[in-house]
Amino acid sequence: MFEGRAIKLKINEVGPRDGLQNEAAFVETDDKVRLVDHLSGLGYSKIEVTSFTSPTAIPALRDAEAVMHRIRREPGVVYTALIPNVRGGERALECRVDEFNLVMSASETHNLANLRMTRPQSLRQLGDVAAVALSAKVPVNISLSCVFGCPMEGEVPQATVLDLVGQFVGLGATGVTLCDTTGMAYPTQVHGICESVAKAYPQLNITGHFHNTRGMGLVNTLAAVEAGIRQFDMSLGGIGGCPYAPGASGNVATEDVVHMLQWMGYDTGVDVPGLIQAAHELERLIGHELPAQVSRAGERLKRHEPPAGFDEIRERAIARNTASAK
Ligand code: COA
Ligand code: ZN
């Protein structure tokens, strides 16, 4: 169990999209570009740069075109963006995104709240957007929200998830992201659903996407790894949350997950000291404390100075010892 050696895991950074979409203060375009450029050098497989949604729905990302045009493209990194509709798809193509990340919810209520559509309407629209992407030879990933539960409806049947994933495959998607939008997932459930989806659609690239709302992000990640999932979304510093899901909070933090996986021997390709430094910069940028833990505590073998007066403490202890031995 948990034998990490030689297993390669792909790490996707979603902080610039899933994280910044939820920040109250607007992060300047130059700062977003600098952040993505910095992340590009850290060894990620994929970076979700922004979303091409309506600027009134998500004002924090209203500068999607400018950011996408100005970032540096590191060879080997996939620069993806969230696309809610055909209009968003056309904007994204014009900016040469490497992948379309489409979105719908496994829960009818959350789908209506987030996207203003019923699920059948969303499926029709996903088909239209996927056609735009595929005609331009851009691959399509579909992120399915609320796979492990909906904050408004409660449990989401596994049969619903499997049925929707099957329909995504039918639309030409080559990747599906199983999203725990509000941190309702728990490890045995994660293992079961990931295994079922992977077994039903072995040709599909499956990504795990866990929020840490109830502190289960790390164990859910491990449960998914155990079920054979090899690609994960996470956000630097643990920033984020869905503005349309009550009680949502950040993704599981990149530095926390990568730090754990590397000590277990998994090959993530991502550099932990670089992540910690980037998280500190992100904290300065958004002006409030981040929920992540490793960027605050440091890596597990970080050495601390002994307390003040330590030499005296030691000498006294030794003296006590010699006195009592007499
Ligand atoms: N890009 C830019 N503008 C867009 C747009 C897009 N992709 N899609 C819609 N708009 C604009 C329309 O032009 C319209 O503008 P107007 O009011 O100036 O005429 C306005 O947005 C509303 O358009 P409408 O077609 O009525 O859409 P809607 O109000 O039903 O909203 C979504 C649909 C999906 C665009 C919107 O709900 C949305 O972006 N939601 C956010 C989804 C999201 O990213 N959630 C978080 C991640 S899970
Ligand atoms: Zn999310």
Tab-separated table of C-alpha atoms and ligand atoms in Angstrom:
chain	number	residue	atom	x	y	z
A	1	MET	CA	0.000	0.000	0.000
A	2	PHE	CA	1.123	3.571	-0.731
A	3	GLU	CA	4.243	2.433	-2.621
A	4	GLY	CA	5.139	5.618	-4.439
A	5	ARG	CA	8.438	4.756	-6.037
A	6	ALA	CA	8.814	5.464	-9.738
A	7	ILE	CA	5.145	6.370	-10.166
A	8	LYS	CA	4.868	9.575	-12.147
A	9	LEU	CA	2.063	11.951	-11.167
A	10	LYS	CA	1.076	14.992	-13.206
A	11	ILE	CA	0.416	18.176	-11.268
A	12	ASN	CA	-1.919	20.882	-12.590
A	13	GLU	CA	-1.938	24.335	-11.035
A	14	VAL	CA	-5.423	25.885	-10.938
A	15	GLY	CA	-4.695	28.811	-8.584
A	16	PRO	CA	-4.720	31.503	-11.294
A	17	ARG	CA	-8.291	30.426	-12.241
A	18	ASP	CA	-10.019	28.481	-9.447
A	19	GLY	CA	-8.158	30.590	-6.866
A	20	LEU	CA	-8.175	34.136	-8.214
A	21	GLN	CA	-11.817	33.940	-9.438
A	22	ASN	CA	-12.827	34.080	-5.790
A	23	GLU	CA	-10.592	36.922	-4.574
A	24	ALA	CA	-12.435	40.079	-3.564
A	25	ALA	CA	-9.648	42.458	-4.644
A	26	PHE	CA	-8.743	42.529	-8.351
A	27	VAL	CA	-5.238	41.242	-9.037
A	28	GLU	CA	-3.602	43.438	-11.680
A	29	THR	CA	-2.968	41.896	-15.100
A	30	ASP	CA	0.816	42.415	-14.809
A	31	ASP	CA	0.824	40.559	-11.488
A	32	LYS	CA	-1.215	37.680	-12.933
A	33	VAL	CA	1.232	37.370	-15.841
A	34	ARG	CA	4.199	37.416	-13.452
A	35	LEU	CA	2.543	34.742	-11.299
A	36	VAL	CA	1.883	32.407	-14.244
A	37	ASP	CA	5.388	32.984	-15.636
A	38	HIS	CA	6.867	32.097	-12.263
A	39	LEU	CA	4.709	28.936	-12.022
A	40	SER	CA	5.781	27.935	-15.535
A	41	GLY	CA	9.297	27.277	-14.262
A	42	LEU	CA	8.316	24.975	-11.399
A	43	GLY	CA	7.660	21.703	-13.236
A	44	TYR	CA	3.863	21.619	-13.597
A	45	SER	CA	2.209	19.579	-16.346
A	46	LYS	CA	-0.617	22.042	-16.807
A	47	ILE	CA	-1.583	25.527	-15.665
A	48	GLU	CA	-5.173	26.771	-15.735
A	49	VAL	CA	-4.462	30.363	-16.583
A	50	THR	CA	-7.883	32.037	-16.523
A	51	SER	CA	-11.491	31.652	-17.626
A	52	PHE	CA	-13.322	33.103	-20.596
A	53	THR	CA	-16.573	33.715	-18.758
A	54	SER	CA	-18.740	36.787	-18.704
A	55	PRO	CA	-16.870	39.692	-17.035
A	56	THR	CA	-19.966	40.514	-15.006
A	57	ALA	CA	-20.222	36.924	-13.706
A	58	ILE	CA	-16.504	36.679	-12.754
A	59	PRO	CA	-15.034	40.214	-12.673
A	60	ALA	CA	-11.763	38.972	-11.123
A	61	LEU	CA	-10.861	37.321	-14.462
A	62	ARG	CA	-12.143	40.001	-16.827
A	63	ASP	CA	-8.612	40.377	-18.254
A	64	ALA	CA	-8.472	36.812	-19.660
A	65	GLU	CA	-7.299	37.853	-23.161
A	66	ALA	CA	-4.533	40.119	-21.908
A	67	VAL	CA	-3.200	37.489	-19.506
A	68	MET	CA	-3.336	34.708	-22.071
A	69	HIS	CA	-1.581	36.793	-24.736
A	70	ARG	CA	1.187	37.998	-22.453
A	71	ILE	CA	2.272	34.887	-20.545
A	72	ARG	CA	5.480	33.097	-21.495
A	73	ARG	CA	4.814	29.575	-22.851
A	74	GLU	CA	7.157	27.030	-21.333
A	75	PRO	CA	7.551	24.052	-23.729
A	76	GLY	CA	5.855	20.949	-22.339
A	77	VAL	CA	3.403	22.853	-20.128
A	78	VAL	CA	-0.273	22.782	-21.197
A	79	TYR	CA	-1.899	26.213	-20.807
A	80	THR	CA	-5.597	25.591	-20.321
A	81	ALA	CA	-8.566	27.862	-19.572
A	82	LEU	CA	-12.117	27.414	-18.385
A	83	ILE	CA	-14.692	27.933	-21.132
A	84	PRO	CA	-18.392	28.288	-20.157
A	85	ASN	CA	-19.963	28.707	-23.633
A	86	VAL	CA	-19.326	29.133	-27.381
A	87	ARG	CA	-18.616	32.819	-26.955
A	88	GLY	CA	-15.918	31.922	-24.419
A	89	GLY	CA	-14.569	29.284	-26.804
A	90	GLU	CA	-14.163	31.783	-29.619
A	91	ARG	CA	-12.341	34.183	-27.306
A	92	ALA	CA	-10.064	31.359	-26.119
A	93	LEU	CA	-9.168	30.206	-29.654
A	94	GLU	CA	-8.172	33.718	-30.538
A	95	CYS	CA	-5.690	33.538	-27.612
A	96	ARG	CA	-4.332	30.113	-28.652
A	97	VAL	CA	-5.157	28.185	-25.479
A	98	ASP	CA	-3.698	24.653	-25.551
A	99	GLU	CA	-6.841	23.008	-24.177
A	100	PHE	CA	-10.479	23.866	-23.494
A	101	ASN	CA	-11.599	23.056	-19.972
A	102	LEU	CA	-15.396	22.922	-20.142
A	103	VAL	CA	-17.534	22.747	-17.057
A	104	MET	CA	-20.855	21.427	-15.893
A	105	SER	CA	-22.196	20.082	-12.625
A	106	ALA	CA	-23.326	16.592	-11.713
A	107	SER	CA	-25.994	18.292	-9.573
A	108	GLU	CA	-28.985	19.965	-11.252
A	109	THR	CA	-29.247	22.664	-8.564
A	110	HIS	CA	-25.551	23.580	-8.682
A	111	ASN	CA	-25.601	23.546	-12.486
A	112	LEU	CA	-28.495	26.030	-12.498
A	113	ALA	CA	-26.841	28.204	-9.832
A	114	ASN	CA	-23.432	28.242	-11.515
A	115	LEU	CA	-24.241	28.152	-15.214
A	116	ARG	CA	-27.920	29.254	-15.389
A	117	MET	CA	-28.804	26.116	-17.352
A	118	THR	CA	-30.420	22.743	-16.721
A	119	ARG	CA	-28.092	19.781	-17.176
A	120	PRO	CA	-29.624	18.788	-20.556
A	121	GLN	CA	-29.137	22.393	-21.738
A	122	SER	CA	-25.531	22.289	-20.512
A	123	LEU	CA	-24.884	19.022	-22.336
A	124	ARG	CA	-26.160	20.511	-25.588
A	125	GLN	CA	-23.978	23.552	-25.089
A	126	LEU	CA	-20.932	21.439	-24.190
A	127	GLY	CA	-21.425	19.693	-27.521
A	128	ASP	CA	-21.396	23.034	-29.345
A	129	VAL	CA	-18.288	24.255	-27.508
A	130	ALA	CA	-16.480	20.933	-27.942
A	131	ALA	CA	-17.186	21.161	-31.691
A	132	VAL	CA	-15.559	24.630	-31.785
A	133	ALA	CA	-12.463	23.242	-30.021
A	134	LEU	CA	-12.191	20.031	-32.019
A	135	SER	CA	-12.574	21.785	-35.369
A	136	ALA	CA	-9.511	23.831	-34.351
A	137	LYS	CA	-7.757	20.618	-33.206
A	138	VAL	CA	-7.714	21.803	-29.582
A	139	PRO	CA	-8.249	18.993	-27.061
A	140	VAL	CA	-11.233	19.097	-24.698
A	141	ASN	CA	-11.290	18.327	-20.993
A	142	ILE	CA	-14.575	18.502	-19.095
A	143	SER	CA	-14.613	19.343	-15.385
A	144	LEU	CA	-17.581	17.814	-13.630
A	145	SER	CA	-18.462	19.724	-10.453
A	146	CYS	CA	-20.066	18.236	-7.329
A	147	VAL	CA	-19.124	14.631	-8.219
A	148	PHE	CA	-18.807	13.716	-4.535
A	149	GLY	CA	-21.796	15.666	-3.247
A	150	CYS	CA	-23.695	18.928	-3.739
A	151	PRO	CA	-23.971	21.592	-1.024
A	152	MET	CA	-27.634	22.107	-1.963
A	153	GLU	CA	-28.796	18.594	-2.929
A	154	GLY	CA	-26.607	16.342	-0.773
A	155	GLU	CA	-25.495	12.981	-2.217
A	156	VAL	CA	-25.030	12.727	-5.984
A	157	PRO	CA	-25.691	9.194	-7.314
A	158	GLN	CA	-22.638	7.477	-8.804
A	159	ALA	CA	-24.828	6.366	-11.734
A	160	THR	CA	-25.367	10.059	-12.612
A	161	VAL	CA	-21.613	10.648	-12.651
A	162	LEU	CA	-20.947	7.603	-14.841
A	163	ASP	CA	-23.729	8.556	-17.238
A	164	LEU	CA	-22.455	12.136	-17.622
A	165	VAL	CA	-18.841	11.027	-18.119
A	166	GLY	CA	-20.074	8.661	-20.852
A	167	GLN	CA	-21.838	11.554	-22.565
A	168	PHE	CA	-18.651	13.655	-22.372
A	169	VAL	CA	-16.726	10.880	-24.105
A	170	GLY	CA	-19.444	10.876	-26.758
A	171	LEU	CA	-18.849	14.606	-27.317
A	172	GLY	CA	-15.170	13.976	-28.026
A	173	ALA	CA	-13.659	14.897	-24.653
A	174	THR	CA	-10.335	13.155	-24.038
A	175	GLY	CA	-10.108	14.230	-20.403
A	176	VAL	CA	-12.522	14.445	-17.496
A	177	THR	CA	-11.884	16.078	-14.135
A	178	LEU	CA	-13.770	14.698	-11.161
A	179	CYS	CA	-14.303	17.749	-8.939
A	180	ASP	CA	-15.058	17.802	-5.246
A	181	THR	CA	-16.247	21.389	-5.475
A	182	THR	CA	-17.039	21.938	-1.791
A	183	GLY	CA	-14.868	19.363	-0.026
A	184	MET	CA	-17.602	16.793	0.611
A	185	ALA	CA	-15.589	13.780	-0.569
A	186	TYR	CA	-14.113	11.189	1.780
A	187	PRO	CA	-11.412	8.621	0.932
A	188	THR	CA	-13.404	5.390	0.500
A	189	GLN	CA	-15.946	7.224	-1.666
A	190	VAL	CA	-13.144	8.772	-3.735
A	191	HIS	CA	-11.549	5.369	-4.238
A	192	GLY	CA	-14.859	3.824	-5.338
A	193	ILE	CA	-15.874	6.544	-7.793
A	194	CYS	CA	-12.402	6.970	-9.313
A	195	GLU	CA	-12.076	3.228	-9.818
A	196	SER	CA	-15.539	2.931	-11.403
A	197	VAL	CA	-14.963	5.806	-13.833
A	198	ALA	CA	-11.490	4.538	-14.788
A	199	LYS	CA	-12.823	1.023	-15.347
A	200	ALA	CA	-15.759	2.206	-17.451
A	201	TYR	CA	-13.625	4.588	-19.577
A	202	PRO	CA	-10.052	3.267	-19.669
A	203	GLN	CA	-9.102	5.501	-22.616
A	204	LEU	CA	-9.936	8.694	-20.700
A	205	ASN	CA	-7.419	10.979	-18.946
A	206	ILE	CA	-8.938	11.344	-15.496
A	207	THR	CA	-7.928	14.184	-13.185
A	208	GLY	CA	-8.747	14.454	-9.479
A	209	HIS	CA	-9.747	17.895	-8.150
A	210	PHE	CA	-10.204	18.174	-4.401
A	211	HIS	CA	-11.083	21.148	-2.243
A	212	ASN	CA	-9.870	21.134	1.333
A	213	THR	CA	-13.048	22.520	2.899
A	214	ARG	CA	-13.188	19.777	5.527
A	215	GLY	CA	-9.477	19.022	5.766
A	216	MET	CA	-9.723	15.855	3.648
A	217	GLY	CA	-7.924	17.090	0.534
A	218	LEU	CA	-4.670	15.215	1.204
A	219	VAL	CA	-6.251	11.874	2.106
A	220	ASN	CA	-8.652	12.134	-0.811
A	221	THR	CA	-5.687	12.699	-3.122
A	222	LEU	CA	-3.984	9.582	-1.783
A	223	ALA	CA	-7.189	7.564	-2.144
A	224	ALA	CA	-7.404	8.634	-5.782
A	225	VAL	CA	-3.740	7.728	-6.373
A	226	GLU	CA	-4.464	4.295	-4.886
A	227	ALA	CA	-7.380	3.971	-7.324
A	228	GLY	CA	-4.997	4.627	-10.225
A	229	ILE	CA	-5.531	8.355	-10.870
A	230	ARG	CA	-2.300	9.959	-12.078
A	231	GLN	CA	-3.190	13.614	-12.613
A	232	PHE	CA	-4.374	16.212	-10.077
A	233	ASP	CA	-5.551	19.811	-9.900
A	234	MET	CA	-4.445	21.864	-6.908
A	235	SER	CA	-3.869	25.512	-6.032
A	236	LEU	CA	-0.807	27.260	-4.695
A	237	GLY	CA	-1.371	28.337	-1.101
A	238	GLY	CA	-4.745	26.562	-1.134
A	239	ILE	CA	-6.549	29.630	-2.487
A	240	GLY	CA	-9.909	29.368	-4.167
A	241	GLY	CA	-13.525	28.415	-3.992
A	242	CYS	CA	-16.555	28.452	-6.251
A	243	PRO	CA	-18.569	31.690	-6.004
A	244	TYR	CA	-21.739	29.707	-6.794
A	245	ALA	CA	-21.364	26.975	-4.172
A	246	PRO	CA	-22.326	27.896	-0.600
A	247	GLY	CA	-19.493	27.247	1.891
A	248	ALA	CA	-16.895	26.490	-0.776
A	249	SER	CA	-13.274	27.123	0.148
A	250	GLY	CA	-9.892	26.585	-1.437
A	251	ASN	CA	-8.413	23.692	-3.361
A	252	VAL	CA	-6.021	21.427	-1.570
A	253	ALA	CA	-2.724	23.357	-1.500
A	254	THR	CA	-0.115	22.480	-4.112
A	255	GLU	CA	2.808	22.735	-1.681
A	256	ASP	CA	1.025	20.512	0.883
A	257	VAL	CA	0.216	17.784	-1.651
A	258	VAL	CA	3.530	17.828	-3.510
A	259	HIS	CA	5.509	17.845	-0.248
A	260	MET	CA	3.614	14.740	0.945
A	261	LEU	CA	3.850	12.893	-2.382
A	262	GLN	CA	7.567	13.552	-2.779
A	263	TRP	CA	8.388	12.217	0.662
A	264	MET	CA	6.399	9.117	-0.229
A	265	GLY	CA	8.579	8.672	-3.288
A	266	TYR	CA	6.173	9.739	-6.042
A	267	ASP	CA	7.671	11.586	-8.978
A	268	THR	CA	5.724	14.840	-9.382
A	269	GLY	CA	8.404	16.819	-11.204
A	270	VAL	CA	7.487	19.881	-9.129
A	271	ASP	CA	9.990	21.669	-6.926
A	272	VAL	CA	8.849	22.155	-3.279
A	273	PRO	CA	11.213	25.021	-2.296
A	274	GLY	CA	10.104	26.814	-5.485
A	275	LEU	CA	6.454	26.297	-4.528
A	276	ILE	CA	7.028	27.672	-1.034
A	277	GLN	CA	8.717	30.758	-2.422
A	278	ALA	CA	5.923	31.260	-4.978
A	279	ALA	CA	3.296	30.860	-2.232
A	280	HIS	CA	4.946	33.609	-0.200
A	281	GLU	CA	4.862	35.872	-3.235
A	282	LEU	CA	1.206	35.004	-3.838
A	283	GLU	CA	0.411	35.888	-0.230
A	284	ARG	CA	1.961	39.326	-0.692
A	285	LEU	CA	0.051	39.722	-3.954
A	286	ILE	CA	-3.427	38.986	-2.604
A	287	GLY	CA	-2.759	40.601	0.756
A	288	HIS	CA	-4.075	37.962	3.125
A	289	GLU	CA	-2.899	34.771	4.757
A	290	LEU	CA	-3.109	31.556	2.731
A	291	PRO	CA	-4.642	28.366	4.138
A	292	ALA	CA	-1.711	26.141	3.071
A	293	GLN	CA	0.441	24.646	5.799
A	294	VAL	CA	3.792	23.656	4.300
A	295	SER	CA	4.521	27.194	3.088
A	296	ARG	CA	4.060	28.370	6.699
A	297	ALA	CA	5.828	25.515	8.530
A	298	GLY	CA	8.529	24.803	5.944
A	299	GLU	CA	9.576	21.359	4.724
A	300	ARG	CA	9.657	18.553	7.280
A	301	LEU	CA	13.436	18.554	7.686
A	302	LYS	CA	13.678	22.307	8.036
A	303	ARG	CA	16.039	22.820	10.998
A	304	HIS	CA	15.288	25.310	13.714
A	305	GLU	CA	17.791	26.912	16.107
A	306	PRO	CA	17.571	25.536	19.672
A	307	PRO	CA	15.936	27.948	22.170
A	308	ALA	CA	17.825	30.897	23.706
A	309	GLY	CA	20.113	29.914	26.578
A	310	PHE	CA	20.455	26.384	25.228
A	311	ASP	CA	24.147	26.002	26.194
A	312	GLU	CA	23.283	26.861	29.767
A	313	ILE	CA	20.356	24.398	29.744
A	314	ARG	CA	22.721	21.666	28.582
A	315	GLU	CA	25.463	22.497	31.076
A	316	ARG	CA	23.006	22.529	33.962
A	317	ALA	CA	21.546	19.187	32.895
A	318	ILE	CA	25.027	17.666	32.698
A	319	ALA	CA	25.996	19.168	36.086
A	320	ARG	CA	22.799	17.758	37.666
A	321	ASN	CA	23.661	14.369	36.272
A	322	THR	CA	27.234	14.376	37.644
A	323	ALA	CA	26.010	15.615	41.054
A	324	SER	CA	23.414	12.834	41.367
A	325	ALA	CA	25.963	10.214	40.254
A	326	LYS	CA	28.207	11.089	43.200
B	1	COA	N1	-17.545	35.986	-22.552
B	1	COA	C1	-17.884	37.281	-22.423
B	1	COA	N2	-19.135	37.690	-22.172
B	1	COA	C2	-20.083	36.740	-22.061
B	1	COA	C3	-19.786	35.387	-22.168
B	1	COA	C4	-18.453	35.013	-22.412
B	1	COA	N3	-18.071	33.762	-22.495
B	1	COA	N4	-20.924	34.698	-22.007
B	1	COA	C5	-21.904	35.577	-21.782
B	1	COA	N5	-21.396	36.830	-21.814
B	1	COA	C6	-22.092	38.078	-21.570
B	1	COA	C7	-23.224	38.308	-22.526
B	1	COA	O1	-22.772	38.996	-23.664
B	1	COA	C8	-24.152	39.158	-21.696
B	1	COA	O2	-23.649	40.484	-21.656
B	1	COA	P1	-24.629	41.733	-21.593
B	1	COA	O3	-25.371	41.596	-20.299
B	1	COA	O4	-23.702	42.899	-21.621
B	1	COA	O5	-25.498	41.565	-22.779
B	1	COA	C9	-23.994	38.585	-20.299
B	1	COA	O6	-22.710	37.979	-20.296
B	1	COA	C10	-25.050	37.578	-19.965
B	1	COA	O7	-25.152	36.645	-21.021
B	1	COA	P2	-26.131	35.404	-21.056
B	1	COA	O8	-25.986	34.693	-22.343
B	1	COA	O9	-27.512	35.855	-20.643
B	1	COA	O10	-25.516	34.483	-20.003
B	1	COA	P3	-25.950	34.178	-18.510
B	1	COA	O11	-26.235	35.414	-17.744
B	1	COA	O12	-26.964	33.109	-18.571
B	1	COA	O13	-24.545	33.624	-17.979
B	1	COA	C11	-22.525	32.313	-18.090
B	1	COA	C12	-23.982	32.427	-18.465
B	1	COA	C13	-22.143	30.864	-18.096
B	1	COA	C14	-21.700	33.073	-19.097
B	1	COA	C15	-22.285	32.926	-16.712
B	1	COA	O14	-23.215	32.446	-15.801
B	1	COA	C16	-20.913	32.645	-16.180
B	1	COA	O15	-19.898	33.025	-16.740
B	1	COA	N6	-20.869	32.016	-15.016
B	1	COA	C17	-19.647	31.735	-14.320
B	1	COA	C18	-19.269	30.290	-14.439
B	1	COA	C19	-17.990	30.075	-13.727
B	1	COA	O16	-16.930	30.371	-14.223
B	1	COA	N7	-18.073	29.538	-12.504
B	1	COA	C20	-16.954	29.257	-11.670
B	1	COA	C21	-16.194	28.068	-12.078
B	1	COA	S1	-16.965	26.510	-11.818
B	2	ZN	ZN	-12.618	23.738	-7.867
